[in-house]
Amino acid sequence: MGRRKRFDPQDAKEAMKQIFWQQGYEGTSLQDLERVTALPKQSLYREFGDKRGMYLAALSAYEAEEVRAASRILRAHSDPKQAFAALFDAVLRPVEEQDDRRGCFLCNAASDRTTIEPAIDTWVNAAMVRMLATFTAALGDTDKGDQKARALLAGYVGIRVLARSGLPTPDLRMAANRLIESTR
Amino acid sequence: MGRRKRFDPQDAKEAMKQIFWQQGYEGTSLQDLERVTALPKQSLYREFGDKRGMYLAALSAYEAEEVRAASRILRAHSDPKQAFAALFDAVLRPVEEQDDRRGCFLCNAASDRTTIEPAIDTWVNAAMVRMLATFTAALGDTDKGDQKARALLAGYVGIRVLARSGLPTPDLRMAANRLIESTR
DNA sequence: GATAAAGGTTACTGATCGGTCCGAAAAAAG
DNA sequence: CTTTTTTCGGACCGATCAGTAACCTTTATC
């Protein structure tokens, strides 16, 4: 048996998530990834295969952490209006309080995907479908739940993109409030 | 006075718009731009300054054409519900009929912007604000028009991003229908 | 026809890109 | 202690990147 790894692949995934989220796939180089993970690219290549593998690892870390946290918020409320109010609040507070304009990594990836490869496109689409299922579940027996879930997902994605584009936070709040009202 | 241009800068802008819309800023190289415009990069540099100037030219062509066409659709109906129904229909038909999954170039640019430069960020944000004003005007005197305009903009942006990510068209239609209902 | 100005063509630049190769180092087994 | 296996570190690869320079060609004016 040979030499032990000196790094934790989870730590590498987390660091890669942060920079791919901020700068996108094409906007992030191997040099950037070396710097943020503090690892030589040879180690990254051995662990993740190629740059696309690194990107997919970053996306799956995002789903495991941020998306899962959002799901927990939705499930913590049985009333749909309160559930979505809590979700939008959790999403908007970092923008309002820390001017965190990164948006949603998944939403960014949805726009950022054409020239990468089909496996990534498929993955991102599947992740959006899972998010839709989460929104549908949160609406429960609500009248017209299927339509509302889709409109809420679109609104949610839109708010995240508009946050990233720099729209003022009062506008984002107004949009969120209206979407919350529409859960009825 | 010297030699006349052998090309129309508007044609160049249009060709650059198409490829930046499809592949994004970082995903498009000078070689790509030469190919689609059929011009040597020296001519592009002389006309547009640098790659960012080419990108801004492409974005402004998009606003002048696609965004302006959307505005005309909204203004062609005095009833807000009909106006937005027509807008969403115009946006969803190419997805349904030709599987056109490019989404909205402005929305893509909103996600694609962090590492380019502040002037582009500012421009994209201002374009979103102009779009918001168009949506607000289309709602006219509607009760809670300000909130509705913002929710409609978020929903619109979200639908465009979800279209690009590959969500099935029935889901997109359901979201649009729900957003149209919410204009009341 | 000469001149000045502008555009087109081609070559060139230094840097960076994603990815590979190879020897050195470290760890475990025998 | 030696051998085998695995990881680390640095060098290297061909290609591409955004951008510049210089020269040639074309055009209009005088």
Coordinates of C-alpha atoms (C1' of nucleotides) in Angstrom, one line a residue:
Chain A
M1 CA 0.0 0.0 0.0
G2 CA 1.2 3.4 -1.0
R3 CA 1.3 6.9 0.2
R4 CA -1.8 8.4 2.0
K5 CA -3.6 11.4 0.6
R6 CA -2.6 14.6 2.3
F7 CA -5.9 16.3 1.6
D8 CA -9.6 15.7 2.1
P9 CA -11.5 15.6 -1.2
Q10 CA -14.5 17.2 0.6
D11 CA -12.4 20.2 1.4
A12 CA -11.3 20.4 -2.2
K13 CA -15.0 20.1 -3.4
E14 CA -16.0 22.9 -1.1
A15 CA -13.3 25.2 -2.3
M16 CA -14.0 24.4 -5.9
K17 CA -17.7 25.0 -5.3
Q18 CA -17.0 28.5 -4.1
I19 CA -15.0 29.6 -7.1
F20 CA -17.1 27.9 -9.8
W21 CA -20.2 29.5 -8.2
Q22 CA -18.6 32.9 -8.3
Q23 CA -16.8 32.8 -11.7
G24 CA -18.5 30.1 -13.7
Y25 CA -16.9 27.2 -15.6
E26 CA -15.1 29.0 -18.4
G27 CA -14.2 31.9 -16.1
T28 CA -12.3 29.6 -13.7
S29 CA -8.9 28.1 -14.7
L30 CA -6.9 25.2 -13.4
Q31 CA -4.6 27.8 -11.8
D32 CA -7.6 29.2 -9.9
L33 CA -8.6 25.8 -8.7
E34 CA -5.0 25.1 -7.5
R35 CA -4.9 28.3 -5.6
V36 CA -8.3 27.9 -3.8
T37 CA -7.8 24.2 -3.0
A38 CA -4.1 24.7 -2.2
L39 CA -3.4 21.5 -4.2
P40 CA -1.4 20.9 -7.3
K41 CA -3.5 20.2 -10.3
Q42 CA -2.0 16.8 -10.7
S43 CA -3.8 15.9 -7.4
L44 CA -7.1 17.4 -8.7
Y45 CA -6.8 15.5 -12.0
R46 CA -6.2 12.2 -10.2
E47 CA -9.1 12.7 -7.9
F48 CA -11.7 14.2 -10.3
G49 CA -10.6 13.2 -13.7
D50 CA -10.8 16.4 -15.6
K51 CA -12.1 20.0 -15.3
R52 CA -15.6 18.9 -16.0
G53 CA -15.4 16.3 -13.3
M54 CA -14.3 19.1 -10.9
Y55 CA -17.2 21.2 -12.0
L56 CA -19.7 18.4 -11.4
A57 CA -18.2 17.7 -8.0
A58 CA -18.7 21.4 -7.2
L59 CA -22.3 21.3 -8.4
S60 CA -23.0 18.2 -6.3
A61 CA -21.5 19.8 -3.3
Y62 CA -23.8 22.8 -3.8
E63 CA -26.9 20.5 -4.1
A64 CA -25.8 18.6 -1.0
E65 CA -25.4 21.8 1.1
E66 CA -27.2 24.8 -0.1
V67 CA -30.1 23.1 -1.9
R68 CA -30.5 20.7 0.9
A69 CA -30.6 23.5 3.4
A70 CA -33.3 25.2 1.3
S71 CA -35.3 21.9 1.4
R72 CA -35.0 21.8 5.2
I73 CA -36.4 25.3 5.4
L74 CA -39.4 24.4 3.3
R75 CA -40.1 21.2 5.3
A76 CA -39.9 23.0 8.6
H77 CA -43.2 24.7 7.9
S78 CA -46.5 22.9 7.1
D79 CA -48.2 26.1 5.9
P80 CA -47.1 26.7 2.3
K81 CA -47.1 30.5 2.7
Q82 CA -44.9 30.3 5.8
A83 CA -42.6 27.8 4.1
F84 CA -42.0 30.0 1.1
A85 CA -41.8 33.1 3.2
A86 CA -39.0 31.5 5.1
L87 CA -37.2 30.3 2.0
F88 CA -37.3 33.7 0.3
D89 CA -36.2 35.3 3.5
A90 CA -33.2 32.9 3.8
V91 CA -32.3 33.7 0.3
L92 CA -32.7 37.5 0.4
R93 CA -31.1 38.2 3.8
P94 CA -27.5 37.6 2.6
V95 CA -28.2 40.0 -0.3
E96 CA -29.7 42.7 2.0
E97 CA -27.2 42.3 4.8
Q98 CA -24.0 41.4 3.1
D99 CA -24.6 42.3 -0.5
D100 CA -23.9 38.7 -1.4
R101 CA -24.6 38.8 -5.1
R102 CA -23.5 35.4 -6.1
G103 CA -27.0 34.2 -6.9
C104 CA -27.7 30.5 -7.1
F105 CA -24.9 28.3 -8.4
L106 CA -27.5 26.0 -10.1
C107 CA -29.2 28.9 -11.8
N108 CA -25.9 30.2 -12.9
A109 CA -24.9 26.8 -14.2
A110 CA -28.2 26.7 -16.1
S111 CA -27.2 29.7 -18.0
D112 CA -23.5 28.7 -18.2
R113 CA -23.8 25.4 -19.8
T114 CA -23.9 25.3 -23.5
T115 CA -20.3 24.6 -24.4
I116 CA -19.4 22.3 -21.5
E117 CA -20.9 19.0 -22.2
P118 CA -24.2 17.1 -22.3
A119 CA -23.6 15.2 -19.0
I120 CA -23.5 18.5 -17.2
D121 CA -26.6 19.8 -19.0
T122 CA -28.4 16.6 -18.0
W123 CA -27.2 16.9 -14.4
V124 CA -28.3 20.6 -14.1
N125 CA -31.7 19.8 -15.7
A126 CA -32.2 16.9 -13.3
A127 CA -31.3 19.1 -10.3
M128 CA -33.9 21.6 -11.4
V129 CA -36.5 18.9 -11.7
R130 CA -35.6 17.8 -8.1
M131 CA -36.0 21.3 -6.9
L132 CA -39.4 21.5 -8.6
A133 CA -40.4 18.3 -6.8
T134 CA -39.4 19.9 -3.5
F135 CA -41.5 23.0 -4.3
T136 CA -44.5 20.8 -5.2
A137 CA -44.2 18.9 -2.0
A138 CA -44.1 22.1 0.0
L139 CA -47.4 23.2 -1.5
G140 CA -49.0 20.0 -0.4
D141 CA -52.8 19.9 -1.3
T142 CA -52.9 23.5 -2.4
D143 CA -55.4 24.2 -5.2
K144 CA -53.5 24.3 -8.5
G145 CA -50.4 23.1 -6.8
D146 CA -48.7 22.0 -9.9
Q147 CA -49.0 25.3 -11.7
K148 CA -48.1 27.2 -8.5
A149 CA -45.0 25.1 -7.9
R150 CA -43.8 25.8 -11.4
A151 CA -44.5 29.5 -11.1
L152 CA -42.7 29.6 -7.7
L153 CA -39.7 27.8 -9.2
A154 CA -39.5 30.3 -12.1
G155 CA -39.9 33.2 -9.7
Y156 CA -37.3 31.8 -7.4
V157 CA -34.8 31.3 -10.2
G158 CA -35.6 34.7 -11.5
I159 CA -35.0 36.4 -8.2
R160 CA -31.7 34.6 -7.8
V161 CA -30.6 35.8 -11.3
L162 CA -31.8 39.3 -10.7
A163 CA -29.9 39.4 -7.4
R164 CA -26.8 38.4 -9.2
S165 CA -27.4 41.1 -11.9
G166 CA -27.5 43.8 -9.2
L167 CA -31.2 44.6 -8.9
P168 CA -31.9 46.6 -5.7
T169 CA -33.0 44.6 -2.8
P170 CA -36.4 46.3 -2.2
D171 CA -37.3 45.2 -5.8
L172 CA -36.3 41.7 -5.0
R173 CA -38.3 41.7 -1.8
M174 CA -41.4 43.0 -3.6
A175 CA -41.1 40.2 -6.1
A176 CA -40.7 37.6 -3.3
N177 CA -43.7 39.0 -1.4
R178 CA -45.9 38.8 -4.4
L179 CA -44.8 35.2 -5.1
I180 CA -45.4 34.3 -1.5
E181 CA -49.0 35.7 -1.8
S182 CA -49.5 33.6 -4.8
T183 CA -49.1 30.4 -2.9
R184 CA -52.7 30.8 -1.8
Chain B
M1 CA -10.3 60.4 -46.9
G2 CA -9.3 56.8 -46.9
R3 CA -10.6 53.4 -47.8
R4 CA -14.3 52.5 -47.2
K5 CA -15.4 49.7 -44.9
R6 CA -16.2 46.6 -46.8
F7 CA -18.5 45.4 -44.0
D8 CA -21.5 46.7 -42.2
P9 CA -20.9 47.0 -38.4
Q10 CA -24.6 46.1 -37.9
D11 CA -24.1 42.8 -39.6
A12 CA -21.0 42.2 -37.4
K13 CA -23.0 43.1 -34.3
E14 CA -25.8 40.7 -35.3
A15 CA -23.4 37.8 -35.8
M16 CA -21.6 38.5 -32.6
K17 CA -24.9 38.7 -30.7
Q18 CA -25.8 35.2 -31.9
I19 CA -22.7 33.5 -30.7
F20 CA -22.3 35.4 -27.4
W21 CA -25.9 34.6 -26.7
Q22 CA -25.3 30.9 -27.3
Q23 CA -21.9 30.5 -25.8
G24 CA -21.4 33.3 -23.3
Y25 CA -18.5 35.7 -23.0
E26 CA -15.7 33.4 -21.8
G27 CA -17.0 30.5 -24.0
T28 CA -16.5 32.6 -27.2
S29 CA -13.0 33.2 -28.5
L30 CA -11.7 35.8 -31.0
Q31 CA -11.4 33.0 -33.5
D32 CA -15.1 32.2 -33.1
L33 CA -16.0 35.9 -33.6
E34 CA -13.8 36.0 -36.8
R35 CA -15.6 32.9 -38.1
V36 CA -19.2 34.1 -37.5
T37 CA -18.6 37.7 -38.7
A38 CA -16.3 36.6 -41.6
L39 CA -14.0 39.4 -40.6
P40 CA -10.4 39.4 -39.5
K41 CA -10.0 40.2 -35.8
Q42 CA -8.0 43.3 -36.7
S43 CA -11.2 44.8 -38.2
L44 CA -13.2 43.8 -35.1
Y45 CA -10.6 45.4 -32.9
R46 CA -10.6 48.6 -34.9
E47 CA -14.4 48.9 -34.8
F48 CA -15.2 47.7 -31.3
G49 CA -12.0 48.3 -29.3
D50 CA -11.6 45.0 -27.5
K51 CA -13.5 41.8 -26.7
R52 CA -15.6 43.5 -24.0
G53 CA -16.6 46.2 -26.5
M54 CA -17.7 43.4 -28.8
Y55 CA -19.8 41.9 -26.1
L56 CA -21.4 45.2 -25.2
A57 CA -22.2 45.7 -28.9
A58 CA -23.8 42.3 -29.0
L59 CA -25.8 43.0 -25.8
S60 CA -27.0 46.3 -27.2
A61 CA -28.1 44.6 -30.4
Y62 CA -30.1 42.2 -28.4
E63 CA -31.8 45.0 -26.5
A64 CA -32.5 46.9 -29.7
E65 CA -34.1 43.9 -31.4
E66 CA -35.3 41.1 -29.1
V67 CA -36.1 43.3 -26.1
R68 CA -37.7 46.0 -28.2
A69 CA -39.9 43.3 -29.9
A70 CA -41.0 42.2 -26.5
S71 CA -41.9 45.7 -25.6
R72 CA -44.0 46.1 -28.8
I73 CA -45.9 42.9 -27.9
L74 CA -46.7 44.3 -24.5
R75 CA -47.8 47.7 -25.8
A76 CA -50.0 46.1 -28.5
H77 CA -52.5 45.1 -25.7
S78 CA -54.2 47.5 -23.3
D79 CA -55.4 44.6 -21.1
P80 CA -52.4 43.5 -18.9
K81 CA -53.5 39.9 -18.9
Q82 CA -53.6 39.8 -22.7
A83 CA -50.3 41.7 -22.9
F84 CA -48.5 39.2 -20.7
A85 CA -50.2 36.2 -22.3
A86 CA -49.0 37.4 -25.7
L87 CA -45.4 38.0 -24.3
F88 CA -45.1 34.6 -22.7
D89 CA -46.6 33.0 -25.8
A90 CA -44.0 34.7 -28.0
V91 CA -41.3 33.5 -25.7
L92 CA -42.5 29.9 -25.4
R93 CA -43.4 29.1 -28.9
P94 CA -39.8 28.9 -30.2
V95 CA -39.0 26.5 -27.3
E96 CA -42.1 24.4 -28.0
E97 CA -41.9 24.4 -31.8
Q98 CA -38.2 24.6 -32.6
D99 CA -36.6 23.5 -29.2
D100 CA -34.8 26.8 -29.2
R101 CA -33.1 26.6 -25.8
R102 CA -30.9 29.7 -25.9
G103 CA -33.0 31.5 -23.3
C104 CA -32.6 35.2 -22.9
F105 CA -29.2 36.7 -23.7
L106 CA -29.7 39.4 -21.0
C107 CA -30.6 36.8 -18.4
N108 CA -27.6 34.7 -19.5
A109 CA -25.4 37.8 -19.2
A110 CA -26.8 38.5 -15.7
S111 CA -25.4 35.1 -14.7
D112 CA -22.3 35.3 -16.8
R113 CA -20.8 38.5 -15.6
T114 CA -18.6 38.4 -12.6
T115 CA -15.2 38.3 -14.1
I116 CA -15.8 40.5 -17.1
E117 CA -15.9 44.1 -15.9
P118 CA -17.9 46.5 -14.0
A119 CA -19.1 48.5 -17.0
I120 CA -20.8 45.4 -18.4
D121 CA -22.4 44.6 -15.0
T122 CA -23.7 48.1 -14.8
W123 CA -25.1 47.9 -18.3
V124 CA -26.8 44.6 -17.7
N125 CA -28.3 45.8 -14.5
A126 CA -29.6 49.0 -16.2
A127 CA -31.1 46.9 -18.9
M128 CA -33.0 44.8 -16.3
V129 CA -34.2 48.0 -14.8
R130 CA -35.5 49.2 -18.2
M131 CA -37.3 45.8 -18.6
L132 CA -38.9 46.3 -15.2
A133 CA -40.1 49.7 -16.3
T134 CA -41.6 48.2 -19.4
F135 CA -43.4 45.6 -17.3
T136 CA -44.7 48.2 -14.9
A137 CA -46.0 50.3 -17.8
A138 CA -47.8 47.2 -19.2
L139 CA -49.6 46.7 -15.9
G140 CA -50.9 50.3 -16.0
D141 CA -53.2 51.1 -13.0
T142 CA -53.4 47.5 -11.8
D143 CA -53.7 47.1 -8.1
K144 CA -50.3 46.4 -6.5
G145 CA -48.7 47.0 -9.9
D146 CA -45.3 47.6 -8.5
Q147 CA -45.1 44.3 -6.7
K148 CA -46.7 42.5 -9.7
A149 CA -44.3 44.0 -12.1
R150 CA -41.4 42.7 -10.0
A151 CA -42.8 39.3 -9.6
L152 CA -43.6 39.1 -13.3
L153 CA -40.0 40.1 -14.2
A154 CA -38.6 37.5 -11.8
G155 CA -41.0 34.9 -13.3
Y156 CA -40.1 35.9 -16.8
V157 CA -36.3 35.7 -16.1
G158 CA -36.8 32.4 -14.3
I159 CA -38.7 30.9 -17.2
R160 CA -36.0 31.9 -19.6
V161 CA -33.3 30.3 -17.5
L162 CA -35.4 27.2 -17.0
A163 CA -36.0 27.0 -20.7
R164 CA -32.2 27.1 -21.2
S165 CA -31.6 24.5 -18.6
G166 CA -33.9 22.1 -20.4
L167 CA -37.1 22.0 -18.3
P168 CA -39.9 20.4 -20.3
T169 CA -42.1 22.9 -22.2
P170 CA -45.4 21.9 -20.4
D171 CA -43.8 22.9 -17.1
L172 CA -42.7 26.2 -18.6
R173 CA -46.3 26.8 -19.9
M174 CA -47.8 26.0 -16.5
A175 CA -45.5 28.5 -14.9
A176 CA -46.3 31.1 -17.5
N177 CA -50.1 30.6 -17.1
R178 CA -49.9 31.0 -13.4
L179 CA -47.9 34.2 -13.8
I180 CA -50.4 35.5 -16.3
E181 CA -53.2 34.8 -13.8
S182 CA -51.3 36.8 -11.2
T183 CA -51.6 40.0 -13.3
R184 CA -55.1 40.3 -11.9
Chain C
dG1 C1' -0.4 61.7 -60.6
dA2 C1' 0.7 62.5 -55.7
dT3 C1' -0.6 62.6 -51.1
dA4 C1' -3.0 61.5 -47.0
dA5 C1' -6.1 58.7 -44.5
dA6 C1' -8.5 54.6 -43.5
dG7 C1' -9.3 49.6 -43.9
dG8 C1' -7.5 44.8 -44.8
dT9 C1' -3.9 41.2 -44.4
dT10 C1' -0.5 38.8 -42.2
dA11 C1' 2.7 38.0 -38.8
dC12 C1' 3.8 38.3 -34.2
dT13 C1' 3.5 38.7 -28.9
dG14 C1' 3.6 37.0 -24.2
dA15 C1' 0.6 34.6 -21.4
dT16 C1' -2.5 31.1 -20.3
dC17 C1' -5.1 27.2 -21.3
dG18 C1' -6.3 22.0 -20.1
dG19 C1' -3.9 18.2 -19.7
dT20 C1' 0.3 14.6 -19.4
dC21 C1' 4.7 12.8 -18.0
dC22 C1' 8.2 11.5 -15.0
dG23 C1' 11.1 11.2 -11.0
dA24 C1' 11.0 11.9 -5.9
dA25 C1' 8.9 10.9 -1.7
dA26 C1' 6.1 8.5 1.5
dA27 C1' 3.6 4.6 3.3
dA28 C1' 2.6 -0.4 4.1
dA29 C1' 3.7 -5.2 3.5
dG30 C1' 7.0 -8.9 3.5
Chain D
dC1 C1' 15.9 -3.2 5.1
dT2 C1' 13.8 -4.0 0.5
dT3 C1' 10.0 -3.9 -2.5
dT4 C1' 5.8 -2.4 -4.2
dT5 C1' 2.3 0.9 -4.6
dT6 C1' 0.4 5.4 -4.4
dT7 C1' 0.7 10.4 -4.0
dC8 C1' 3.3 14.7 -4.6
dG9 C1' 5.9 18.2 -7.1
dG10 C1' 7.6 20.2 -11.0
dA11 C1' 8.5 20.3 -15.8
dC12 C1' 6.6 20.0 -20.0
dC13 C1' 3.2 19.7 -24.0
dG14 C1' 0.6 21.5 -28.0
dA15 C1' -3.0 24.6 -28.6
dT16 C1' -5.3 28.7 -27.9
dC17 C1' -5.9 33.0 -25.8
dA18 C1' -6.6 38.4 -26.3
dG19 C1' -4.3 41.8 -28.3
dT20 C1' -0.6 44.5 -31.2
dA21 C1' 2.5 45.9 -35.1
dA22 C1' 3.7 46.6 -39.6
dC23 C1' 2.9 46.6 -44.3
dC24 C1' -0.1 46.6 -48.3
dT25 C1' -4.2 48.1 -50.7
dT26 C1' -7.9 51.1 -51.6
dT27 C1' -10.2 55.5 -51.6
dA28 C1' -11.0 60.5 -52.0
dT29 C1' -9.0 65.0 -52.4
dC30 C1' -6.1 68.3 -54.4

